[in-house]
Coordinates of C-alpha atoms in Angstrom, one line a residue:
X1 CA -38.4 -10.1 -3.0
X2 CA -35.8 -11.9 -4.8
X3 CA -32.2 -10.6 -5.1
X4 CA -32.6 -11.9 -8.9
X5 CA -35.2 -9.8 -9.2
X6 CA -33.5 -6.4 -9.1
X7 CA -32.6 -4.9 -12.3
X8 CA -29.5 -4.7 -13.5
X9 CA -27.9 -0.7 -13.7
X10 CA -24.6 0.5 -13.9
X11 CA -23.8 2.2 -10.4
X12 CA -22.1 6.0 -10.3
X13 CA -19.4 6.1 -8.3
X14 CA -17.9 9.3 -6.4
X15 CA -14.5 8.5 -5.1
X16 CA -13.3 11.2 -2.7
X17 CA -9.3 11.7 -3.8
X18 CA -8.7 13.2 0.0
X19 CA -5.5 11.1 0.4
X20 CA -3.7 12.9 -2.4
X21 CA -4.2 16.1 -0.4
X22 CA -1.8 14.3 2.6
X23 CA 0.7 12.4 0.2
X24 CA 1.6 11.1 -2.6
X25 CA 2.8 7.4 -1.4
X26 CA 1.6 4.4 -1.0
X27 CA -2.3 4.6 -0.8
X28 CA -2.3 6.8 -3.4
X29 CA -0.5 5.1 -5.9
X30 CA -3.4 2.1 -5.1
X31 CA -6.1 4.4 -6.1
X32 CA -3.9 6.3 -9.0
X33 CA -3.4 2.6 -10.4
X34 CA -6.9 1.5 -9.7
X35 CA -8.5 4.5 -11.7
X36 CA -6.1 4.0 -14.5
X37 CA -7.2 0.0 -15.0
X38 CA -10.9 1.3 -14.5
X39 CA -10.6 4.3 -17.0
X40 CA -8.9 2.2 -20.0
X41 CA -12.3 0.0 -19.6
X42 CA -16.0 1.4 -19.7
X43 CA -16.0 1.5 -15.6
X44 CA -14.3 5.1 -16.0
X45 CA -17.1 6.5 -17.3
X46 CA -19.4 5.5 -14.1
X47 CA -16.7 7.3 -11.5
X48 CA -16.5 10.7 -10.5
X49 CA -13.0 11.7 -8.7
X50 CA -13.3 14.4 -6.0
X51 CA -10.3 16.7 -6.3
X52 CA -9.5 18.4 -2.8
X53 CA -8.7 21.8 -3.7
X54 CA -6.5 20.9 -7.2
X55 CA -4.6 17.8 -5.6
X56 CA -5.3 14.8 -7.4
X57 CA -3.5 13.5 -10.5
X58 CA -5.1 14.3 -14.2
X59 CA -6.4 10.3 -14.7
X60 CA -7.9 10.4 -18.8
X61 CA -11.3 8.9 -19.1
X62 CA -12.1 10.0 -14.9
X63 CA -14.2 13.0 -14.5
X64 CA -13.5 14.7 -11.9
X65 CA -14.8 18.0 -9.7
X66 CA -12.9 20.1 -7.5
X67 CA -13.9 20.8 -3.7
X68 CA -12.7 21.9 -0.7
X69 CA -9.4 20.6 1.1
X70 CA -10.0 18.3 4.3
X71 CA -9.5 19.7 7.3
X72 CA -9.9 17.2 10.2
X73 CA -11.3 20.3 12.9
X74 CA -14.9 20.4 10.2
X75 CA -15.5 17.1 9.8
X76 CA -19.1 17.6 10.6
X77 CA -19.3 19.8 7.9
X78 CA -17.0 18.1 5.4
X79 CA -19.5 14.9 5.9
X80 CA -22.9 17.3 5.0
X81 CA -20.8 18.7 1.5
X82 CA -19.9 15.1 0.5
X83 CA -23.6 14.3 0.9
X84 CA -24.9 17.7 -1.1
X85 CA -22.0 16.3 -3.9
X86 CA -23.9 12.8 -3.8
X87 CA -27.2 13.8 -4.3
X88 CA -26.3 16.8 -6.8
X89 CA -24.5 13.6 -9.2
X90 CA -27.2 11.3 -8.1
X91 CA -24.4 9.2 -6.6
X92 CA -25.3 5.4 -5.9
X93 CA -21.9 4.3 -3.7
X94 CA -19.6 6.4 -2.0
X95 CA -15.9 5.8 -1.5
X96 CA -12.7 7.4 -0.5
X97 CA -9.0 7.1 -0.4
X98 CA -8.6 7.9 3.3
X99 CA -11.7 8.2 6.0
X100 CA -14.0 10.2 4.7
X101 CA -17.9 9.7 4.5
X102 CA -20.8 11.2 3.4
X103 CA -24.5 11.3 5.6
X104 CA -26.1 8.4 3.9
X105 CA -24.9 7.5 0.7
X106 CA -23.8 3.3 0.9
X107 CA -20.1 3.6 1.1
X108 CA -17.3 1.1 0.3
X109 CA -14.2 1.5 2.8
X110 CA -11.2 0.1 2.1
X111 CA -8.6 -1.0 4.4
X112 CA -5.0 -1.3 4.0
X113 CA -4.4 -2.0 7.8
X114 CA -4.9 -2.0 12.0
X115 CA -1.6 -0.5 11.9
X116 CA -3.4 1.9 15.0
X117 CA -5.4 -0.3 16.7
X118 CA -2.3 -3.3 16.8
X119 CA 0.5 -0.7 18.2
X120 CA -1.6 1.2 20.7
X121 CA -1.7 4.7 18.9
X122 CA -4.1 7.3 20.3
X123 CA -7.3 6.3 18.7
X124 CA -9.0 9.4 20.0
X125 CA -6.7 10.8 17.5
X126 CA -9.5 12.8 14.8
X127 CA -8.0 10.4 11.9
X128 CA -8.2 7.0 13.8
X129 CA -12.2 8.5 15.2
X130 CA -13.2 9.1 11.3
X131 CA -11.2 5.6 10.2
X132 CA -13.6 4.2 12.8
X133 CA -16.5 6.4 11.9
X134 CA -16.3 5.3 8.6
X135 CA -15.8 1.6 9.2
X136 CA -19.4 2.6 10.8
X137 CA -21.0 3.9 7.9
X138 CA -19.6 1.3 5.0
X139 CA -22.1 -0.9 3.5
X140 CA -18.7 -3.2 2.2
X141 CA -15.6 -3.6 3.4
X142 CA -12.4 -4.0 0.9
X143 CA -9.6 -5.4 2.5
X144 CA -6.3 -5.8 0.9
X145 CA -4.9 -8.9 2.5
X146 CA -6.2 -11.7 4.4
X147 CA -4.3 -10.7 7.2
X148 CA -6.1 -7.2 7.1
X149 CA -9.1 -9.0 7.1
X150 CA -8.4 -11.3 10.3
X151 CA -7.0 -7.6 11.9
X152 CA -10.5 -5.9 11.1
X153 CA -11.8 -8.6 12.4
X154 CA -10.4 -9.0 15.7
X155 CA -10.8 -5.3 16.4
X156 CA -14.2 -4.9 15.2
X157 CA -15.9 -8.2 16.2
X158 CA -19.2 -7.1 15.6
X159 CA -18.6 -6.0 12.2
X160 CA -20.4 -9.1 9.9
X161 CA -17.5 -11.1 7.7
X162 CA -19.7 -11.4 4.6
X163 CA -19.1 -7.4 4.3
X164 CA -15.8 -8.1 3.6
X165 CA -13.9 -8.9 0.4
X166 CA -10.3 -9.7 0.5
X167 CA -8.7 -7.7 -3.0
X168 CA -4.9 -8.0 -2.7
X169 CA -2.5 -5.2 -4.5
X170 CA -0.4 -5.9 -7.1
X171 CA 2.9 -4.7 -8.4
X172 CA 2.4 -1.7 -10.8
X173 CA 3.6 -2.4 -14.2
X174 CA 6.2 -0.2 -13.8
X175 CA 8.0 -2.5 -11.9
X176 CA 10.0 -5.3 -14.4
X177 CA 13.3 -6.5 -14.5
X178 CA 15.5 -3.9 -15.7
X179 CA 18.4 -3.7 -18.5
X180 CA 21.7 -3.8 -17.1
X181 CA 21.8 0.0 -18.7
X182 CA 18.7 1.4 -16.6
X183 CA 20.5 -0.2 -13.7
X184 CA 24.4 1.2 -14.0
X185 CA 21.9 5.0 -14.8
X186 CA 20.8 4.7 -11.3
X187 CA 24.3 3.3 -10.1
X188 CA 26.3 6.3 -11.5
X189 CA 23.2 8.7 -10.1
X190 CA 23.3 7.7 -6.2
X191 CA 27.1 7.0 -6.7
X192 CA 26.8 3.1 -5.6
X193 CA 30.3 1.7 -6.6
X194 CA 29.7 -2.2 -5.3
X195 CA 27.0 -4.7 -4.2
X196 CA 24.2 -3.1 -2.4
X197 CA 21.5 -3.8 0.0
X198 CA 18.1 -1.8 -0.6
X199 CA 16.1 -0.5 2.0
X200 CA 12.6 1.4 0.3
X201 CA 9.8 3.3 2.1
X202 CA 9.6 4.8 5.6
X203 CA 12.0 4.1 8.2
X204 CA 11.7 3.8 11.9
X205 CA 8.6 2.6 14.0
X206 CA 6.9 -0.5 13.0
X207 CA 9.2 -0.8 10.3
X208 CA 11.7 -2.2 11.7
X209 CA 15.0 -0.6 10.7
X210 CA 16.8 -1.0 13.5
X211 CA 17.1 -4.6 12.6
X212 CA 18.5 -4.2 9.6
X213 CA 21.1 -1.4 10.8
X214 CA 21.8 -3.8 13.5
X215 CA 22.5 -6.4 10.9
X216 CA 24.6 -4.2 9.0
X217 CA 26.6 -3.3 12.2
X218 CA 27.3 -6.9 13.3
X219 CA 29.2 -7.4 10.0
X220 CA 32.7 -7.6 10.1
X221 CA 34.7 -4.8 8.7
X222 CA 35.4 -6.2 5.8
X223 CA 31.8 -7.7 4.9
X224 CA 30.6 -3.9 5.6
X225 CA 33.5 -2.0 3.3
X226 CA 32.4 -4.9 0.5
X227 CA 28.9 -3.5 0.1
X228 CA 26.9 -0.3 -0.2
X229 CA 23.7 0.8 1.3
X230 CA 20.6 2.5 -0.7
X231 CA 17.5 4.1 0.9
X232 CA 14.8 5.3 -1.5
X233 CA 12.8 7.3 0.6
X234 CA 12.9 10.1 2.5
X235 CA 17.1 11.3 1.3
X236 CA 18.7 12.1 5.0
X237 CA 19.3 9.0 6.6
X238 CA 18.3 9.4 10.2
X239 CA 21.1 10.0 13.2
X240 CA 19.8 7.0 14.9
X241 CA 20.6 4.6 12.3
X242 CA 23.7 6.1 11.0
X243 CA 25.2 5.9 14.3
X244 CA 24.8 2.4 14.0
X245 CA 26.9 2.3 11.8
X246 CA 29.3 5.3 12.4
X247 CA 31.7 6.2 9.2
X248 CA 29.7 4.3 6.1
X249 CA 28.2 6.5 4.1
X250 CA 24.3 5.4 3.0
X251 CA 22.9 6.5 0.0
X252 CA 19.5 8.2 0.6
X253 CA 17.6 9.3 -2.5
X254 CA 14.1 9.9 -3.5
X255 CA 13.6 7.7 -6.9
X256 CA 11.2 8.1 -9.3
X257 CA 9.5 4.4 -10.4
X258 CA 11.6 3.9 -13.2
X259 CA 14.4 4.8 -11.5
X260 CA 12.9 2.5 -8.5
X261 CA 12.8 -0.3 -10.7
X262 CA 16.6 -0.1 -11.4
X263 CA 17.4 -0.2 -8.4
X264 CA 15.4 -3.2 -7.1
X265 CA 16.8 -5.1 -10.5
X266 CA 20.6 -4.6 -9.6
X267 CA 20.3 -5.2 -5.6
X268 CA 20.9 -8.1 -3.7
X269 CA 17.7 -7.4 -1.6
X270 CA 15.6 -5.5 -0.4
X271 CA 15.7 -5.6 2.8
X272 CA 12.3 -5.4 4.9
X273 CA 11.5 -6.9 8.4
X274 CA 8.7 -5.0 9.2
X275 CA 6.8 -5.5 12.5
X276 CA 3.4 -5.2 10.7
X277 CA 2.0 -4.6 6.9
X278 CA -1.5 -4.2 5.8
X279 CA 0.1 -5.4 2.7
X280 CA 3.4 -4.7 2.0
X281 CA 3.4 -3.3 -1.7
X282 CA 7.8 -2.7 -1.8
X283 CA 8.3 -7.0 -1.4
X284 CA 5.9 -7.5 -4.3
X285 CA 7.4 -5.0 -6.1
X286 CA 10.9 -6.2 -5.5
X287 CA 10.0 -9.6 -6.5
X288 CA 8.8 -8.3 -10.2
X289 CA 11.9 -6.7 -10.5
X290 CA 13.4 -9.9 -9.9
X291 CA 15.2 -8.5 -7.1
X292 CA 15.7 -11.2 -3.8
X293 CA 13.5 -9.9 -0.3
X294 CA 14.6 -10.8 3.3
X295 CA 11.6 -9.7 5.4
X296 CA 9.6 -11.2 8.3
X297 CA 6.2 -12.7 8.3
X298 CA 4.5 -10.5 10.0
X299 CA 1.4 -9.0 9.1
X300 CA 0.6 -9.7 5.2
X301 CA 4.3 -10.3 4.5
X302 CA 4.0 -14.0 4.4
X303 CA 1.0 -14.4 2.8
X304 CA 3.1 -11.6 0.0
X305 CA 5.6 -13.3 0.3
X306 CA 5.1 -16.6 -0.2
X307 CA 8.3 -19.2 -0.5
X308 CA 9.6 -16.5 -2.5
X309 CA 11.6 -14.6 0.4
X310 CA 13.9 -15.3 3.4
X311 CA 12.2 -14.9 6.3
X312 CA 13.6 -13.6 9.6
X313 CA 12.4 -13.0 13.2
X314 CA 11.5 -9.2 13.9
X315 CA 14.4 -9.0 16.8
X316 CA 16.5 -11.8 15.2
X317 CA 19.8 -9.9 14.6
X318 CA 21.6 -13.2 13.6
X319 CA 19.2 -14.5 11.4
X320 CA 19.1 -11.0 9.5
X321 CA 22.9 -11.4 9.1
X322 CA 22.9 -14.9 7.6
X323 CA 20.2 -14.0 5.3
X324 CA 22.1 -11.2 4.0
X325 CA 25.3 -12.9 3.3
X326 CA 23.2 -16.3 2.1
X327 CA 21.4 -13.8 -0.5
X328 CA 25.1 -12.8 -1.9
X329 CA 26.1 -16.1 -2.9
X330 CA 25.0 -16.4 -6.8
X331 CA 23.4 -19.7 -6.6
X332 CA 20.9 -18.3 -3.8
X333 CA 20.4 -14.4 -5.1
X334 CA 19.4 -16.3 -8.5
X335 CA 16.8 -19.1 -7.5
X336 CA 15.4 -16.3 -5.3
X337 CA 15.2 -14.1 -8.1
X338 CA 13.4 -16.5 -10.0
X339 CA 11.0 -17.6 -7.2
X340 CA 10.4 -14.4 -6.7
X341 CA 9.0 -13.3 -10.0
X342 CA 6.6 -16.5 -10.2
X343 CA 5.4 -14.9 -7.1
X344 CA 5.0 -11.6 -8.2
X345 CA 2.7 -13.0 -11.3
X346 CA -0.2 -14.2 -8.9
X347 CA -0.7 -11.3 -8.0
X348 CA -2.9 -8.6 -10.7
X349 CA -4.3 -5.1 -10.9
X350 CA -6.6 -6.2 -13.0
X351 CA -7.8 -9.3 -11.0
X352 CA -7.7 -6.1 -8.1
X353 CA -9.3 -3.7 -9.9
X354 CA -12.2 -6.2 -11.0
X355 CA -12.5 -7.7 -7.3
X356 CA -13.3 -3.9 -6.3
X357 CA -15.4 -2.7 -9.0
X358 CA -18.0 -5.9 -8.5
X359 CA -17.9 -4.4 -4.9
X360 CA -18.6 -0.8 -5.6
X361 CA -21.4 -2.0 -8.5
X362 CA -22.8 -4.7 -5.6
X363 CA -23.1 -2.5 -3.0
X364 CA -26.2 -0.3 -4.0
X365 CA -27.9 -3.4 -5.1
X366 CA -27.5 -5.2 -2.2
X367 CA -28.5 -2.0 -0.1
X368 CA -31.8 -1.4 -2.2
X369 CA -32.7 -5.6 -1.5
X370 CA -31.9 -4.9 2.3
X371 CA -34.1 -1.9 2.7
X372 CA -36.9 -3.8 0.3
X373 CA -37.2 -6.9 2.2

């Protein structure tokens, strides 16, 4: 039998919304955005969101049907429900925002990173076992860089390479350059008073903050009175790193995106030498704000990146320091601002959100030739 031959059909889709239940950050703003570029097209109408116990978002033109909440001690059982949901909506792929799979549904799994596997965490761990289990089970494989891709790779050698498409993120739309108005709002708000350095996300671990607190603490008195400091993320700035710097006050707020925006449109970077990213969704969104990035190029940050950002070494404490007081002289801040936003334009949800649906509409095809040959 010929692939050809099949029949063309529109696939139904079940996506299982488990991530919202754990938080409402990174991962599932992918999915949020992916469903809302799906559902404003006639793909919407093919999915079916799974709502742990009244957690996900209200997306119109998704349907959606409540079950139960995770819970990582009855996975057996949380596996046999997702397959009763499946064949109750005569589901033809599977796939979920976290590591979750039904019995024998084809599934799509989509990986944002080897975060676990690269930095030695407990893999025993009952998340990392059903991240694994479900790496098991997929039928495809979406990864979200190239460098996620090489990762999977590497750990999973025996996984094939043509199950895996490379779809990278994109900045949401959310994210432009910003009136000078919008910006002084957010200013006035965190009570930032001069030039400021911008720090976004979690802090700590393979992020990589010491470096820049480091950095900030090998500036001379003067350079470090001349400029203010703003987290968005997590609002009390952690002991270790305030100690590095013992008498400046940081600013740590939560922001919501518009407010986010703002802020990334009047800093003079964003500063973010992570060890690792899967991806790396604050640089591209810094970059569409027209905001400057020093990072590293580690993990997907180069490949985000591009030309567009000054790069440093993940321990270079000098390097981090001339790059923030290269990025402050007007010439610089400005070609990197515009660098920066040709970079963030290669980079599309819809280009995304089409790479993944042709994935999720492939996959029970491809399955039904498999079995039939």
């Amino acid at each position: 039998m010929e692939n050809a031959e099949l029949p063309t059909m529109s696939a139904k889709v079940i996506i299982d919304g488990v991530f919202y239940q754990i938080a409402p950050t990174g991962i599932a703003r992918v999915w949020t955005t992916l469903m809302e570029v799906w559902a404003a097209g006639d793909f919407g109408k093919q999915l079916l969101l799974l709502d742990r116990a009244n957690t996900a978002p209200t997306i119109p033109g998704i349907r959606t049907r409540i079950i139960p909440a995770f819970d990582y001690s009855r996975a057996d059982a949380d596996r046999a429900m997702l397959q009763a949901v499946c064949d109750e909506e005569a589901a033809d792929v599977f796939a979920s925002t976290y590591y979750t799979t039904p019995l024998s549904t084809p599934s799509v799994f989509m990986a944002h990173d080897m975060i676990p596997e690269l930095f030695g965490w407990d893999l025993n761990h009952p998340m990392w076992r059903e991240k694994h289990r479900g790496l098991g089970h997929a039928s495809a494989i979406v990864c979200v860089s190239e460098s996620t891709r090489h990762d999977l790779l590497r750990y999973f050698p025996n996984i094939p390479a043509d199950k895996i498409t490379v779809a990278p993120l994109a900045a949401a739309k959310v994210f432009h350059p910003r009136p000078q108005a919008e910006v002084e709002y957010v200013r006035r708000g965190v009570g930032i008073e001069r030039d400021y350095f911008l720090t976004v996300g979690a802090r700590g671990g393979y992020k990589n903050t010491r470096l820049t607190f480091s950095a900030l603490a090998s500036l001379s008195p003067a350079e470090l009175d001349s400029i203010d400091i703003l987290c968005a993320g997590h609002v009390t700035l952690e002991a270790e790193f305030q100690a590095m710097i013992p008498g400046k006050s940081v600013k740590a707020f939560n922001l919501s995106d518009d407010e986010l925006a703002a802020a990334y449109t009047g800093a003079a970077a964003l500063l973010h030498p992570s060890a690792y990213e899967g991806f790396g969704l604050p640089v591209i969104e810094a970059m569409a704000c027209s905001c400057p990035v020093i990072a590293t190029s580690n993990g997907a940050l180069a490949e985000v990146g591009g030309d567009a950002a000054l790069r440093v070494g993940a321990d270079d404490v000098e390097a981090m320091v001339h790059a923030m007081r290269q990025v402050r002289r007007p010439g610089v801040r400005e070609e990197l601002a515009r660098k920066g936003l040709e970079q963030a334009g290669k980079f599309s949800w819809e280009k995304t959100a089409g790479a993944i649906r042709n994935v999720l509409e492939e996959t029970p095809r491809t399955v039904r030739f498999v079995a039939g040959r």
